[in-house]
Short mmCIF file of N, CA, C and O in Angstrom, two decimals:
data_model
loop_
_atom_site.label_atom_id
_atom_site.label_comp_id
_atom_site.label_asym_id
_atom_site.label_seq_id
_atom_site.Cartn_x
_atom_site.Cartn_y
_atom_site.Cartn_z
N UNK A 1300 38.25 76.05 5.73
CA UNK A 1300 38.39 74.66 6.10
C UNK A 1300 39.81 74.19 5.76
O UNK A 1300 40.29 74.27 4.63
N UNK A 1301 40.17 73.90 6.41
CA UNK A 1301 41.61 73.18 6.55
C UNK A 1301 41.68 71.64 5.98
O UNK A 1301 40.67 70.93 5.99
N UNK A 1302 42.90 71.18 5.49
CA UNK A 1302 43.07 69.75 4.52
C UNK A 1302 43.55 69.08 5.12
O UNK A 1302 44.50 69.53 5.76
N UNK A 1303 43.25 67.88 5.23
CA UNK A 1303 44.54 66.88 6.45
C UNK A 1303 45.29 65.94 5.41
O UNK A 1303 44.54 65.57 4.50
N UNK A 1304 46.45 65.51 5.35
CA UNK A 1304 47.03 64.97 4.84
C UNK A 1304 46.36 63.27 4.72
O UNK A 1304 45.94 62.83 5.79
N UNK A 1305 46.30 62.69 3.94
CA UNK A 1305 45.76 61.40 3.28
C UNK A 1305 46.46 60.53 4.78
O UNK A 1305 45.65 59.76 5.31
N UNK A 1306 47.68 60.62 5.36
CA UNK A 1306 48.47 59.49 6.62
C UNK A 1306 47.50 60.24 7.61
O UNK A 1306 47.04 59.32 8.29
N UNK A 1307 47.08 61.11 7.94
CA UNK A 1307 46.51 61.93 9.10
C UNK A 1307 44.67 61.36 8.87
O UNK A 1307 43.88 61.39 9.81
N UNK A 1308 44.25 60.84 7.38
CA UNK A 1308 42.93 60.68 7.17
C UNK A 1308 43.14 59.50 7.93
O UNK A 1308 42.70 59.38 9.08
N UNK A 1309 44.07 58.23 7.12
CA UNK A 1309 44.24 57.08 7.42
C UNK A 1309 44.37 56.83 9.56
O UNK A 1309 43.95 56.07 10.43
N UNK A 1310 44.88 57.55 9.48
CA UNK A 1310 44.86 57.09 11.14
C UNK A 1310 43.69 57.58 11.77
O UNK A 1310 43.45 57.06 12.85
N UNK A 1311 42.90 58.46 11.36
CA UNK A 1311 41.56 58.69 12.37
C UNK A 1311 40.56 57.86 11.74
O UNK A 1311 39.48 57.76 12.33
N UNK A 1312 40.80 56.99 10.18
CA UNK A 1312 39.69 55.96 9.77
C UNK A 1312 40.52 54.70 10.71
O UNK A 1312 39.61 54.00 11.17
N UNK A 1313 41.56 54.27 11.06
CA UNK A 1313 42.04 53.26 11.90
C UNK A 1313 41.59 53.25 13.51
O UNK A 1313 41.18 52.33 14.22
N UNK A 1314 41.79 54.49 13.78
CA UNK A 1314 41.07 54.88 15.34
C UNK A 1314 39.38 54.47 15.15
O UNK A 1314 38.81 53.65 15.87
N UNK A 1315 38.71 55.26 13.98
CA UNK A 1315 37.46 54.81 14.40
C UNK A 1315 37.38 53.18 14.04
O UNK A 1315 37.12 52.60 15.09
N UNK A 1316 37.48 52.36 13.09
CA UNK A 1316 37.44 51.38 12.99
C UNK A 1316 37.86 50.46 14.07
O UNK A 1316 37.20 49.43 14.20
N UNK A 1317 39.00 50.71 14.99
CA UNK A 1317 39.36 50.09 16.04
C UNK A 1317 38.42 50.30 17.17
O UNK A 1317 38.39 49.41 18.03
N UNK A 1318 37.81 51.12 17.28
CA UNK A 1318 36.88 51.63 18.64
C UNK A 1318 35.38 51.10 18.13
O UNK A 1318 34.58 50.80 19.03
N UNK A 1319 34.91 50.94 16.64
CA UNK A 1319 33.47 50.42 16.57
C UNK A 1319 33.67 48.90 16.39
O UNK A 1319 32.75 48.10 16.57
N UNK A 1320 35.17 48.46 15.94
CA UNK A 1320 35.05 46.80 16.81
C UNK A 1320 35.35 46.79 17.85
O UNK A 1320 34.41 46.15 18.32
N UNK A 1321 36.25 47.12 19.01
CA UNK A 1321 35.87 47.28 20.25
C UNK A 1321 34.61 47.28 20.68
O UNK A 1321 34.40 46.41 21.53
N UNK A 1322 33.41 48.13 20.32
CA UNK A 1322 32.33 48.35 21.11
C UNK A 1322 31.45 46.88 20.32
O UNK A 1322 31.04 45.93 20.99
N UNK A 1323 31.38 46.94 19.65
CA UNK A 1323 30.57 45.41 18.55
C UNK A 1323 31.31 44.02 19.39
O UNK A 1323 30.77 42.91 19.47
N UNK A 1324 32.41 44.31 19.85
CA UNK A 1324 33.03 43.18 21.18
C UNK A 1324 31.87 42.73 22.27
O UNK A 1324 31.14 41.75 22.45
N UNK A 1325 32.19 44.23 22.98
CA UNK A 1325 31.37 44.66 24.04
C UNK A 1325 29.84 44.40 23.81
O UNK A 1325 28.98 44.04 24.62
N UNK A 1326 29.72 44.76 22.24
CA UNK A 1326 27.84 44.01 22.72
C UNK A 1326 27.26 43.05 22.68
O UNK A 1326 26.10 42.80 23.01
N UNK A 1327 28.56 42.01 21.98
CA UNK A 1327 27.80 40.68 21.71
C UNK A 1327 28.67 39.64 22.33
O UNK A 1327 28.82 38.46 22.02
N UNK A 1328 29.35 40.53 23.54
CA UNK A 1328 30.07 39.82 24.66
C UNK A 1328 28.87 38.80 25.70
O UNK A 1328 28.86 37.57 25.76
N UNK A 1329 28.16 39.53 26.25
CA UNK A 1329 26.98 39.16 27.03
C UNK A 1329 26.16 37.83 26.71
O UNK A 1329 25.92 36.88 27.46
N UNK A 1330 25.66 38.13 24.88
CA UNK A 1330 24.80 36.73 24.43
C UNK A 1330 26.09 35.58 24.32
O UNK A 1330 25.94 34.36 24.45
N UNK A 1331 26.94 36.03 24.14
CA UNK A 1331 28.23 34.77 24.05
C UNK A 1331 28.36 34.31 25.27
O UNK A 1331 28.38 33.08 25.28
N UNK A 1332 28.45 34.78 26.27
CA UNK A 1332 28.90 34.49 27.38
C UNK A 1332 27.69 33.78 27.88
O UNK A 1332 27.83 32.58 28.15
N UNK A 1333 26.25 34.48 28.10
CA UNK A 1333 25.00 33.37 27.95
C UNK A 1333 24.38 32.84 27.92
O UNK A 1333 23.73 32.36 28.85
N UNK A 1334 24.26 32.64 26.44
CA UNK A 1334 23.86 31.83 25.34
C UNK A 1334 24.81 31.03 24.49
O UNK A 1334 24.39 29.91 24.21
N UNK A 1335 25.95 31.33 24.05
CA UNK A 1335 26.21 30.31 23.34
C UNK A 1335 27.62 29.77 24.55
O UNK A 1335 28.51 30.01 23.74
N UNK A 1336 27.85 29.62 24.93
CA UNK A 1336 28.53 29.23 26.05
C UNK A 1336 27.88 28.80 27.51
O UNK A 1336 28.40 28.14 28.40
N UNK A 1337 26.46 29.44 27.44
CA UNK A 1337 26.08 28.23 28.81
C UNK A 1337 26.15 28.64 30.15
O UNK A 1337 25.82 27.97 31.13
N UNK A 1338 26.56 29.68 30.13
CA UNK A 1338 27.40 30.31 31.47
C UNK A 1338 26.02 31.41 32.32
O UNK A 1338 25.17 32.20 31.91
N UNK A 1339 26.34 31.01 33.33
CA UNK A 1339 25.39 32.25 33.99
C UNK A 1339 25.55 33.68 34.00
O UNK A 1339 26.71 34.09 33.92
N UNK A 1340 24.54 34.59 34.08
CA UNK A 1340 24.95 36.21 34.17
C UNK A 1340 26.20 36.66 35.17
O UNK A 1340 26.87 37.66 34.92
N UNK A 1341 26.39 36.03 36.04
CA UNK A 1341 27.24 36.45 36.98
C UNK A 1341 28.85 36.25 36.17
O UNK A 1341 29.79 36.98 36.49
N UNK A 1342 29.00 34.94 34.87
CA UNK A 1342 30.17 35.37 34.01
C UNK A 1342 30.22 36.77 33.15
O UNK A 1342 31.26 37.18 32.64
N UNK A 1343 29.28 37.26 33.09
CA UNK A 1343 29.54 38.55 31.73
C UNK A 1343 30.81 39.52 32.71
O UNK A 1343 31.89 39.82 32.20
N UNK A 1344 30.46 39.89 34.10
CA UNK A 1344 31.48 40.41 34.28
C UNK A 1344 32.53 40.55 34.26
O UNK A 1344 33.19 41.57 34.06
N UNK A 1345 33.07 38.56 34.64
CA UNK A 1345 34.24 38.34 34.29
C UNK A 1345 35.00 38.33 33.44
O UNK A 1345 36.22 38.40 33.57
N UNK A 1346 34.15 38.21 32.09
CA UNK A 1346 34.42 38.01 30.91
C UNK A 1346 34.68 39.46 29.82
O UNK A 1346 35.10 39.51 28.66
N UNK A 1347 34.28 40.37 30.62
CA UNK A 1347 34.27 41.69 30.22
C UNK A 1347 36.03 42.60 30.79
O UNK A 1347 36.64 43.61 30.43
N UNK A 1348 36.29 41.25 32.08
CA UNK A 1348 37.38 42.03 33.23
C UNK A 1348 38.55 41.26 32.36
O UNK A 1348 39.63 41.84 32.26
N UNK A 1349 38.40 40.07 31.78
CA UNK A 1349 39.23 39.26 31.01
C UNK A 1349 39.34 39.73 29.62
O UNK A 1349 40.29 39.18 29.06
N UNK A 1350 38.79 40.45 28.96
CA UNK A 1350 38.68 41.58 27.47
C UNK A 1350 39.81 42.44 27.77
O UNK A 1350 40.81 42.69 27.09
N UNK A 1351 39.38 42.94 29.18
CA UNK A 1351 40.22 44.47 28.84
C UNK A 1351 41.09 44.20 29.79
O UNK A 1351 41.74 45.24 29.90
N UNK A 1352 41.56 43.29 30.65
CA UNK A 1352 42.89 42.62 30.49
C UNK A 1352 43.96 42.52 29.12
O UNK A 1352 44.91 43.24 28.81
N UNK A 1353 43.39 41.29 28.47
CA UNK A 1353 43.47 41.13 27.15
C UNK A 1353 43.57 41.88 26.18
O UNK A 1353 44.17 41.36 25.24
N UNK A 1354 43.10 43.31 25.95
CA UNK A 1354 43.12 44.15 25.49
C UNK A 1354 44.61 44.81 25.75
O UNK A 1354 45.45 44.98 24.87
N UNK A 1355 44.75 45.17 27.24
CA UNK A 1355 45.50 45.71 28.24
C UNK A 1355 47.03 44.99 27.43
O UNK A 1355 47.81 45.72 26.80
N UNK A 1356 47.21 43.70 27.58
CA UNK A 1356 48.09 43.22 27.28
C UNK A 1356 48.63 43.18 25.64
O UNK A 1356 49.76 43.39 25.20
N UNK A 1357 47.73 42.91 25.11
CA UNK A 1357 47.66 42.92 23.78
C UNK A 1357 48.27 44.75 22.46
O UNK A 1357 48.93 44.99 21.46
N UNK A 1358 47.56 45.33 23.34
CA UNK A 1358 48.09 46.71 22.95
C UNK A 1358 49.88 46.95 23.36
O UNK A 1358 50.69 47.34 22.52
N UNK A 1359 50.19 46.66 24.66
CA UNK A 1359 51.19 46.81 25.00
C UNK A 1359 52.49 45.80 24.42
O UNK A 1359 53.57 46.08 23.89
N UNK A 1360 51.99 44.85 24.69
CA UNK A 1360 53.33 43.70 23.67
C UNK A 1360 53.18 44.16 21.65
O UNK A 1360 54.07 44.23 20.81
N UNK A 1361 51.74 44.38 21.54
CA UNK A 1361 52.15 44.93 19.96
C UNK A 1361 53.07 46.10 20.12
O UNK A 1361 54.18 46.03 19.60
N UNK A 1362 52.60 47.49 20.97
CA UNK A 1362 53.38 48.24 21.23
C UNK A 1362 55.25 48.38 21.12
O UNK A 1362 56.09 49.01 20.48
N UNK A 1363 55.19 47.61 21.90
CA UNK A 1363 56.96 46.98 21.91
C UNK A 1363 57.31 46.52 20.65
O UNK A 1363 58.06 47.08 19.85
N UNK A 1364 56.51 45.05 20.44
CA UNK A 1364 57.22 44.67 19.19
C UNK A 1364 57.30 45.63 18.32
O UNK A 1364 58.37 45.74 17.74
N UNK A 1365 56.23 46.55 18.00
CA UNK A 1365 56.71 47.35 16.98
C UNK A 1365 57.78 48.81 17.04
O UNK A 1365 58.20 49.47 16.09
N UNK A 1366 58.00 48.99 18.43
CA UNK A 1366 59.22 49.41 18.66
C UNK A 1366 60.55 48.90 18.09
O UNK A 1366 61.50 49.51 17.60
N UNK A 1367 60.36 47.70 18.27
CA UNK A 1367 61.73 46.36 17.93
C UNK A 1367 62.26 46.70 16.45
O UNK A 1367 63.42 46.81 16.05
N UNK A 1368 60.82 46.84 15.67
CA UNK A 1368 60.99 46.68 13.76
C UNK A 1368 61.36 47.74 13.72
O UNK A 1368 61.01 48.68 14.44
N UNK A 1369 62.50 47.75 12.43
CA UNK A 1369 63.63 48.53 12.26
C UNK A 1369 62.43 49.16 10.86
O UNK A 1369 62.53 50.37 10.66
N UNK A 1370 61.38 48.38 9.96
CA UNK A 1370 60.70 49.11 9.59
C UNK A 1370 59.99 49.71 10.27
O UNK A 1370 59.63 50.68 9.60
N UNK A 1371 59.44 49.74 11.45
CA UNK A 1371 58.42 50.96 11.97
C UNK A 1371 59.41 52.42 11.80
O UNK A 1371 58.90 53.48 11.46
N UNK A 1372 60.61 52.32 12.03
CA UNK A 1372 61.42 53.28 12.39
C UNK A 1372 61.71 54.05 11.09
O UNK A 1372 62.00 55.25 11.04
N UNK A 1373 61.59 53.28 10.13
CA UNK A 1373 62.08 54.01 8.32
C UNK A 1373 60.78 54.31 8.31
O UNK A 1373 60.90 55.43 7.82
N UNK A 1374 59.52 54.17 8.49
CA UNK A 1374 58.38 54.59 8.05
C UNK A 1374 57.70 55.67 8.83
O UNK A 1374 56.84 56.44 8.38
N UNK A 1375 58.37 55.64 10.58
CA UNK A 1375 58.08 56.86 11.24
C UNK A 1375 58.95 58.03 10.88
O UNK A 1375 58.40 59.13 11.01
N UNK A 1376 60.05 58.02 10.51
CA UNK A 1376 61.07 58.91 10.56
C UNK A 1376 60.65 59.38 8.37
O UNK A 1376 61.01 60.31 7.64
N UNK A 1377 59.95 58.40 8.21
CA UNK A 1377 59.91 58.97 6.47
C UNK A 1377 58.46 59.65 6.62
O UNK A 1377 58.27 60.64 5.91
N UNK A 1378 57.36 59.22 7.52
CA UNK A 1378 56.64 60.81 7.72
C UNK A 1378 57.03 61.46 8.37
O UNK A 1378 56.18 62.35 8.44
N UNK A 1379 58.10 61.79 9.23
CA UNK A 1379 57.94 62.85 10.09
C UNK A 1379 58.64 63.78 9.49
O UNK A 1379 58.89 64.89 9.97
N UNK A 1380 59.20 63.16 7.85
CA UNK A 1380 60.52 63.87 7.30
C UNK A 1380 59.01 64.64 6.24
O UNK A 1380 59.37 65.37 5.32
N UNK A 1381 58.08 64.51 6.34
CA UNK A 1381 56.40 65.40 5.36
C UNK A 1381 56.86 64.76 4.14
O UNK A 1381 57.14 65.57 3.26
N UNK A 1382 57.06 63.32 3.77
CA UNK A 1382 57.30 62.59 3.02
C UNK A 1382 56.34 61.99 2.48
O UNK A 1382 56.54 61.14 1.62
#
């Protein structure tokens, strides 16, 4: 069995944590949309097409900005140095 480094644990506990709130989104998208909002079934779709829009956008502008930070860059380049 092979050891993964503690930054290599941390990012596959960040991946799963990001994907089981994603899906906990997705399931209590429907009673929001409703029930507590009022809205007929024919909104869940929309409201599901407006998520991952939102999503869509949201990943990509964090993306960049953190291109921008001059710390992302000391902290990528200080693991890639097996630091």
């Amino acid at each position: 069995m092979s050891s993964c480094s503690p930054g290599l644990l941390l990012v596959i506990a960040l991946a799963v944590l990001v994907n089981a709130v994603t899906f906990g989104h997705l399931t209590f998208l429907a009673p929001v949309v409703t029930d507590v909002a009022g809205l007929g079934e024919w909104w869940v779709p929309v409201a599901l097409v407006l998520f991952g829009v939102g999503s869509f956008v949201g990943v990509n502008a964090g993306g960049r900005l953190a291109d921008l930070s001059p710390t992302s860059r000391r902290v990528s380049s200080w693991h890639s140095a097996g630091r």
